[in-house]
PDB file of C-alpha atoms in Angstrom:
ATOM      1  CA  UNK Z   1      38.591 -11.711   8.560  1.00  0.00           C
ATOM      2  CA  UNK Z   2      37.968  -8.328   7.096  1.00  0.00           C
ATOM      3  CA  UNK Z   3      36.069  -5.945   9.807  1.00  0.00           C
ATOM      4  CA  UNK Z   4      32.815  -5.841   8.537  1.00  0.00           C
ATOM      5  CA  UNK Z   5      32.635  -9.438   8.465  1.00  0.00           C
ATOM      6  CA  UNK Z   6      33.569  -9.201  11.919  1.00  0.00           C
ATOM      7  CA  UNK Z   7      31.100  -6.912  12.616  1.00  0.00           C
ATOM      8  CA  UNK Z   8      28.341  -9.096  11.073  1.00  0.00           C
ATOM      9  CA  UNK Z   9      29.388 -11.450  13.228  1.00  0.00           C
ATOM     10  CA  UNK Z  10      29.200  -9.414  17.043  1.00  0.00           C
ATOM     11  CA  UNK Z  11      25.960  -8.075  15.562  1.00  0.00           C
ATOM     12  CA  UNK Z  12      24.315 -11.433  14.686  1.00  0.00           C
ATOM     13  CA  UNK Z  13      25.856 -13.371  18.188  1.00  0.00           C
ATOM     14  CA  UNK Z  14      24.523 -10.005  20.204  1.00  0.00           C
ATOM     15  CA  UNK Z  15      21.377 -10.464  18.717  1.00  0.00           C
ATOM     16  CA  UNK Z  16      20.849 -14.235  19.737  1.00  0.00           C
ATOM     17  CA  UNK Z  17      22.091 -13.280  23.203  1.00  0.00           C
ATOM     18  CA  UNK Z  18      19.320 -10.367  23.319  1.00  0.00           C
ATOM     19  CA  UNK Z  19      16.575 -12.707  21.617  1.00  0.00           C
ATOM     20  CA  UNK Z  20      17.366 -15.893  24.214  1.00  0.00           C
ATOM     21  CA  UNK Z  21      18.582 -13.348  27.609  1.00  0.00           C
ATOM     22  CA  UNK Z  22      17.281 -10.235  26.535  1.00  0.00           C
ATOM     23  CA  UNK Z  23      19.302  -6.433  26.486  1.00  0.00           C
ATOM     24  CA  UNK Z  24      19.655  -6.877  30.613  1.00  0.00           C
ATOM     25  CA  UNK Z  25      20.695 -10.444  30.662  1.00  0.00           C
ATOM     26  CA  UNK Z  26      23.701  -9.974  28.028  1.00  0.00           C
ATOM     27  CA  UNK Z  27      27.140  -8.364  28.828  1.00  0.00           C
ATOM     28  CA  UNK Z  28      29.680  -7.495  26.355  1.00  0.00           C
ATOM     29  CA  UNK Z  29      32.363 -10.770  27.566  1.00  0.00           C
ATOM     30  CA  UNK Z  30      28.707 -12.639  26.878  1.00  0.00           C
ATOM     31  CA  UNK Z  31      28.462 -11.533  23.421  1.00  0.00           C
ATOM     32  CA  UNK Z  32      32.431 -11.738  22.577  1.00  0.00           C
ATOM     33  CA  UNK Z  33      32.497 -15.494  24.053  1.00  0.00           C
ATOM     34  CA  UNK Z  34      29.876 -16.139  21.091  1.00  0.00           C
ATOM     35  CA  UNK Z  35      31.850 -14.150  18.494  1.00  0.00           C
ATOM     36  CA  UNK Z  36      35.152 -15.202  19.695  1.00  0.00           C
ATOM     37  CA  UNK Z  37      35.795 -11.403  20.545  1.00  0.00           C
ATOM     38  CA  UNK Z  38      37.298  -9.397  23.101  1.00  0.00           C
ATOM     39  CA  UNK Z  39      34.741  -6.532  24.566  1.00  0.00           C
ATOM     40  CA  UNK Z  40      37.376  -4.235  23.577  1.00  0.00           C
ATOM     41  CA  UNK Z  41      37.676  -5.836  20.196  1.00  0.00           C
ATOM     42  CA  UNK Z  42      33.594  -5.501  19.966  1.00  0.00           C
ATOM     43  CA  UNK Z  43      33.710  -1.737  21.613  1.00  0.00           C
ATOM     44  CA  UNK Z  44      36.157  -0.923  18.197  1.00  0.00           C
ATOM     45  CA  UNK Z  45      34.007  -2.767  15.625  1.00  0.00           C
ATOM     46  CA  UNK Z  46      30.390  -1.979  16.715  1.00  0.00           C
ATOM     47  CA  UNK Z  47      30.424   0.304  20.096  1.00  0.00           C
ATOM     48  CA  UNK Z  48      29.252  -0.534  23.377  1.00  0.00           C
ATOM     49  CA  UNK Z  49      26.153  -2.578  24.326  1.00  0.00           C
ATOM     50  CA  UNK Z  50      23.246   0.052  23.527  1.00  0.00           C
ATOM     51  CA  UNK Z  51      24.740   1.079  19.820  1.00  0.00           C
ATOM     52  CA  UNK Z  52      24.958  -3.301  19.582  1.00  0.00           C
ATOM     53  CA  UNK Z  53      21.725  -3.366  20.951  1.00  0.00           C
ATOM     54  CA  UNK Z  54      20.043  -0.314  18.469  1.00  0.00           C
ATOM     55  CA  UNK Z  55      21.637  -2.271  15.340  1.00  0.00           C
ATOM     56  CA  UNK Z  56      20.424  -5.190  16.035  1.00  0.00           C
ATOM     57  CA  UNK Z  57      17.011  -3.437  17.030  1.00  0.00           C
ATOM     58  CA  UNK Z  58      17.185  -1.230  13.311  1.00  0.00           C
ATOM     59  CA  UNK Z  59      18.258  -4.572  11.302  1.00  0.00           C
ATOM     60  CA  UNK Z  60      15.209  -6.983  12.662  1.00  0.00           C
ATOM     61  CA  UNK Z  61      12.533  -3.850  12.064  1.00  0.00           C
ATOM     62  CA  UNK Z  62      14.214  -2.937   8.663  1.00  0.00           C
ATOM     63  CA  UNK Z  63      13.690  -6.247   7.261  1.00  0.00           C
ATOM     64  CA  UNK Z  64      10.309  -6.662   8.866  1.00  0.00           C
ATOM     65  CA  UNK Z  65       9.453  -2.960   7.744  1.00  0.00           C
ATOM     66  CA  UNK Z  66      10.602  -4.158   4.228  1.00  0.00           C
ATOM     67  CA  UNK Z  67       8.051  -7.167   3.808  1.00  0.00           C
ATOM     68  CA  UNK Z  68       5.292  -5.666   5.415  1.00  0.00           C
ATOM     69  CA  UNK Z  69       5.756  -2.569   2.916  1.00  0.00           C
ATOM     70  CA  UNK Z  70       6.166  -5.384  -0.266  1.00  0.00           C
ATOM     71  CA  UNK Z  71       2.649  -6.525   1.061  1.00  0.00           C
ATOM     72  CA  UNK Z  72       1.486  -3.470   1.454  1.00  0.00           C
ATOM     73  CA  UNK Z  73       2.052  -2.368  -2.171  1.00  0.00           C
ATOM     74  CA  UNK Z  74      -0.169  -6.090  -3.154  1.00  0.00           C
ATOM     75  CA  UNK Z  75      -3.211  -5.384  -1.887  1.00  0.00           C
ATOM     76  CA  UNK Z  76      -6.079  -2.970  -1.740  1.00  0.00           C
ATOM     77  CA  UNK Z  77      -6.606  -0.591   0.707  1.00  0.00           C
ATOM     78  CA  UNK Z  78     -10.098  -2.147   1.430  1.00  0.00           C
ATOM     79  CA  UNK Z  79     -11.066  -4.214   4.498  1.00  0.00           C
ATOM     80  CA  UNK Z  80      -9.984  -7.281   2.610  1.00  0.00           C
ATOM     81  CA  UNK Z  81      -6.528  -6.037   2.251  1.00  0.00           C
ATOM     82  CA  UNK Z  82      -5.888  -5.301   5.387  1.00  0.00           C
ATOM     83  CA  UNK Z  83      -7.424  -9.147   6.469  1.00  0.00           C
ATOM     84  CA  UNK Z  84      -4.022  -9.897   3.783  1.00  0.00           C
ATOM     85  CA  UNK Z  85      -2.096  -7.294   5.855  1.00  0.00           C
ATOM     86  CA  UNK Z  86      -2.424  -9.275   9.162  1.00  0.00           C
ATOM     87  CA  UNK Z  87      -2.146 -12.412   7.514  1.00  0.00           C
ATOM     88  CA  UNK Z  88       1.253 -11.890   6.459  1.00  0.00           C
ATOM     89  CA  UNK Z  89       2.363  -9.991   9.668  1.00  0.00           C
ATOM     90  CA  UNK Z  90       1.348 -13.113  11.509  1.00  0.00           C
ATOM     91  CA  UNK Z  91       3.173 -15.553   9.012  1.00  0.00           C
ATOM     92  CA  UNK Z  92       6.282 -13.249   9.197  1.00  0.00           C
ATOM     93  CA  UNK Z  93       6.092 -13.522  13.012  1.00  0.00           C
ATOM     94  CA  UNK Z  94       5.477 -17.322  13.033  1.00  0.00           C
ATOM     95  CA  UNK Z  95       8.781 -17.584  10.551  1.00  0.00           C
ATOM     96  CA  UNK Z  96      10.959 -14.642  12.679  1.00  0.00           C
ATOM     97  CA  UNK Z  97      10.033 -15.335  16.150  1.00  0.00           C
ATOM     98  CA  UNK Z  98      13.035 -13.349  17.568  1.00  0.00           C
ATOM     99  CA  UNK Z  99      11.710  -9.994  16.963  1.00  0.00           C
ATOM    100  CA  UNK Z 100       8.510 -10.913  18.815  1.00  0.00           C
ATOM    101  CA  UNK Z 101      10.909 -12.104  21.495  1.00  0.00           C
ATOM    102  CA  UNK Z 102      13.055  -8.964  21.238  1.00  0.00           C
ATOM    103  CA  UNK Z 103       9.880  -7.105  21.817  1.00  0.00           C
ATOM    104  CA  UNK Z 104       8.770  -9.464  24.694  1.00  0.00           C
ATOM    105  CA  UNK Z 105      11.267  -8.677  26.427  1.00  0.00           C
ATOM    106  CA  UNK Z 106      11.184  -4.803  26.173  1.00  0.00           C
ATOM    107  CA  UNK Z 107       7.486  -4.983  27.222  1.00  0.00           C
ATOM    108  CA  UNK Z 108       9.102  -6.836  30.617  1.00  0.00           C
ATOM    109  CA  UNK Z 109      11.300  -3.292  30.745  1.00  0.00           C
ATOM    110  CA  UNK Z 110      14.469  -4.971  29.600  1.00  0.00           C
ATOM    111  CA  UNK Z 111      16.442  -1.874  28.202  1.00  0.00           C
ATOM    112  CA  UNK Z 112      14.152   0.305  29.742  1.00  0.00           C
ATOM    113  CA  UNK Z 113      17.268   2.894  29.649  1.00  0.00           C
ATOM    114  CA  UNK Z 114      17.223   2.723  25.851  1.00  0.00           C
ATOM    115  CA  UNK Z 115      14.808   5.393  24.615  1.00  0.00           C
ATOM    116  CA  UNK Z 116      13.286   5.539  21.456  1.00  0.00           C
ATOM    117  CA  UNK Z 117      13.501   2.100  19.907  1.00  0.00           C
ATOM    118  CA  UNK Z 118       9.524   2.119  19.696  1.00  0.00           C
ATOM    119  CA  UNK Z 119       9.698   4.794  17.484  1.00  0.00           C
ATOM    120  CA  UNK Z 120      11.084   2.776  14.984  1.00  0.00           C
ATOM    121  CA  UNK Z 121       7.400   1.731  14.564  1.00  0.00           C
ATOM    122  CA  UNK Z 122       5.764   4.796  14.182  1.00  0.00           C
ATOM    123  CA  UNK Z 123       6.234   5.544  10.437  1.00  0.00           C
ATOM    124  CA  UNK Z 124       4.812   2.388   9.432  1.00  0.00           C
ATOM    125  CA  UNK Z 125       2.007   2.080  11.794  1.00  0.00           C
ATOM    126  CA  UNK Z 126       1.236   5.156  10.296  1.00  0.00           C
ATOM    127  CA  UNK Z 127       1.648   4.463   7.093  1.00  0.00           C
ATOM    128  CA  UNK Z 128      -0.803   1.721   7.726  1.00  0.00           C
ATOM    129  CA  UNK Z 129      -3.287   3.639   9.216  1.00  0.00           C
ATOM    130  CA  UNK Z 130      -3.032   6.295   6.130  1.00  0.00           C
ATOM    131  CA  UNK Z 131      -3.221   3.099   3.489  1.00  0.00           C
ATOM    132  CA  UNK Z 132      -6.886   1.600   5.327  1.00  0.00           C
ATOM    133  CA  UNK Z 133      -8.200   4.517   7.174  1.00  0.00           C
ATOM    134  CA  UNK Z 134     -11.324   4.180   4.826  1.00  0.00           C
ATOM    135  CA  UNK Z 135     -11.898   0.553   5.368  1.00  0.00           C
ATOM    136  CA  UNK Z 136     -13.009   0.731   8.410  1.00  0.00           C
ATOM    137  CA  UNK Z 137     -15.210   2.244  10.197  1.00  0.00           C
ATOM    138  CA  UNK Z 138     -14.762   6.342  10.999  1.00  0.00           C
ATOM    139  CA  UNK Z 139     -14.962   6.151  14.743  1.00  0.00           C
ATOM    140  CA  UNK Z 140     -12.602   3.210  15.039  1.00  0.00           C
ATOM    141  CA  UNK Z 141      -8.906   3.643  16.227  1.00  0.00           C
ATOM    142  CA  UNK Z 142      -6.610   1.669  13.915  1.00  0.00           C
ATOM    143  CA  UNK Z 143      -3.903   2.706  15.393  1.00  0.00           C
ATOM    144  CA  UNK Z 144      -4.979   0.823  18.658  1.00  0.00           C
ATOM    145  CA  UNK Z 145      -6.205  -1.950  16.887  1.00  0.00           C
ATOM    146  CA  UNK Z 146      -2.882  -2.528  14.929  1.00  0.00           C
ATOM    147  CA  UNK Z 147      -0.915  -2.296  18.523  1.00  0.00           C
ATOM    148  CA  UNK Z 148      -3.836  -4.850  19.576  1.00  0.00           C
ATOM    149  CA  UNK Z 149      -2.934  -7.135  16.780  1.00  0.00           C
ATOM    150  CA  UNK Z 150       0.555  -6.764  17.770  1.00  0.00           C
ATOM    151  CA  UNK Z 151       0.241  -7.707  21.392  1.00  0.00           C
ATOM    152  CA  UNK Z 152      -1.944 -10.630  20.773  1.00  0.00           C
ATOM    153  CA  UNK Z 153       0.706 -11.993  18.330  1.00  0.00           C
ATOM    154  CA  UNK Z 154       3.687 -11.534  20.410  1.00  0.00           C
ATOM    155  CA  UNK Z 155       1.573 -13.319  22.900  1.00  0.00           C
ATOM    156  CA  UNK Z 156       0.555 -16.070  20.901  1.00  0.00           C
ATOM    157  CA  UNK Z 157       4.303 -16.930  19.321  1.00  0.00           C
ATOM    158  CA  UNK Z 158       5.779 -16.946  22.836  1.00  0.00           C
ATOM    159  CA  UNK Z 159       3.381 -17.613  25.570  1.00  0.00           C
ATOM    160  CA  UNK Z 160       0.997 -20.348  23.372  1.00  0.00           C
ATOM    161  CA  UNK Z 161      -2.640 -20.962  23.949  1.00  0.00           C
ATOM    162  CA  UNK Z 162      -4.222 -23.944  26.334  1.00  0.00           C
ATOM    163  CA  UNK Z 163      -6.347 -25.617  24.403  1.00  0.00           C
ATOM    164  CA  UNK Z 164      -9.255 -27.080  25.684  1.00  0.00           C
ATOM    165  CA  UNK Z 165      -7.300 -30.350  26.180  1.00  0.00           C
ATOM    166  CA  UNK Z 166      -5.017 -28.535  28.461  1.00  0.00           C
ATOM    167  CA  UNK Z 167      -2.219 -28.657  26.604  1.00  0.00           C
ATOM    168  CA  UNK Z 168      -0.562 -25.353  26.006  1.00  0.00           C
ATOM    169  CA  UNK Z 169      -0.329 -24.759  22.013  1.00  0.00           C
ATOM    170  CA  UNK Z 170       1.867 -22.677  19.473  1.00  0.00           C
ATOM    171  CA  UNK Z 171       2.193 -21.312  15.954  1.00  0.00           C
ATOM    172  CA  UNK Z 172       3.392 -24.815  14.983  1.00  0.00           C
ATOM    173  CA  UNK Z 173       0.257 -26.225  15.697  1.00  0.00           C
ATOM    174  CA  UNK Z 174      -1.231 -26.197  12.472  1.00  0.00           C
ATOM    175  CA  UNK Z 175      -5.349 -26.385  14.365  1.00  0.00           C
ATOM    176  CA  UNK Z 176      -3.871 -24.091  16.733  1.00  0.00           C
ATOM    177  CA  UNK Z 177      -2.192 -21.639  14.438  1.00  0.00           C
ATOM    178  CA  UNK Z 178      -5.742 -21.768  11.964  1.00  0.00           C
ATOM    179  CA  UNK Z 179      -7.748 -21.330  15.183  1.00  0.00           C
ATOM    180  CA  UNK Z 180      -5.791 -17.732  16.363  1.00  0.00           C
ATOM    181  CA  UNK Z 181      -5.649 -16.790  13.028  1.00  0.00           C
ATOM    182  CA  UNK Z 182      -9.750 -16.985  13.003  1.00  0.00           C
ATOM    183  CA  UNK Z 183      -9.606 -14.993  15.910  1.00  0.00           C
ATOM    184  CA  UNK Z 184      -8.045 -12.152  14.961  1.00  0.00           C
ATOM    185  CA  UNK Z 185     -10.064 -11.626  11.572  1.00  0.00           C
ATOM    186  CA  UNK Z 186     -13.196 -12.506  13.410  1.00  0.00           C
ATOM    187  CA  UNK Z 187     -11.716  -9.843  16.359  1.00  0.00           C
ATOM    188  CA  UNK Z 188     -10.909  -6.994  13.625  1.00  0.00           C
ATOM    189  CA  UNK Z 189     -13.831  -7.728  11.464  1.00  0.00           C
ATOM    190  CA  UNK Z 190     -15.998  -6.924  15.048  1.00  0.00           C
ATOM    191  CA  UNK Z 191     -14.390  -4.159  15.908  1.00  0.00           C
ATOM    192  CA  UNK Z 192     -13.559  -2.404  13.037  1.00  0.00           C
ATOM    193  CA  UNK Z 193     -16.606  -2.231  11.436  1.00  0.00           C
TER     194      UNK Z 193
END
């Protein structure tokens, strides 16, 4: 197997292990057991745990980063737009759950020692706020309200809602899944204008 084959493959077993046991839970004999890897065989392809951990980090937001920007360049930059914006962040989500997870469990201060990998946001959120600062109103922070949007999807894909059954509810739910997604256009449409 040539090496960057190899290294496709610690990347992509590293980043189930992170996704299922988060950056804490995983050690490098973890992550070489699902490759069929050596650490030091691992340490020579891709580095040690963090650099595994920031590639896997860069490759999950560069793809995301990627469709979100295709959307971005199909619709307006008018409140309806950005209604299409968070429609397609939350099918993305509902069809990638493990960089929701990923994020899950960096909000529970797995990898707290790894510094910067929220930054990886920042140009797009930006670029975000730049594309539909005029579609809402002047007063309102986007910014915040993207981050909300965010936080209540993360939520939603892993932790579910109860229903008023009592039976806790996810994204595959097709009533459930058209009932958030109500929710958060009815929760921007109230706040941002």
């Amino acid at each position: 197997m040539a090496a960057q084959e190899e290294r496709e493959l610690v990347v992509e077993a590293a980043g189930r292990l992170f996704v299922q046991l988060g950056y804490d839970g995983t050690t490098l004999q973890m992550i070489g057991e699902v490759a069929g890897m050596s650490p030091p065989e691992i340490s020579r392809l891709v580095g040690d745990k963090r650099q595994i951990y920031l590639e896997v980090m860069n490759r999950y937001y560069n793809a995301e980063a990627a469709h979100m920007r295709a959307v971005m360049e199909r619709v307006p930059p008018d409140l309806p737009g950005l209604h299409t914006l968070v429609d397609r962040y939350l099918d993305y989500s509902v069809a990638h759950p493990e960089m929701r997870a990923l994020w899950v469990h960096r909000w529970l201060r797995d990898a707290a020692d790894v510094q910067d990998v929220e930054s990886l946001y920042r140009p797009l959120i930006a670029a975000v706020v730049e594309m539909f600062r005029g579609a809402v109103r002047a007063d309102y922070d986007l910014e915040l309200g993207l981050w909300n949007i965010i936080w209540i999807v993360n939520g939603f894909i892993h932790v579910g809602i109860v229903d008023t059954d009592g039976e806790r509810r996810f994204a595959d739910h097709p009533p459930t899944l058209r009932r958030f997604r109500a929710y958060m256009h009815d929760m921007l449409e109230r706040s941002a204008l």
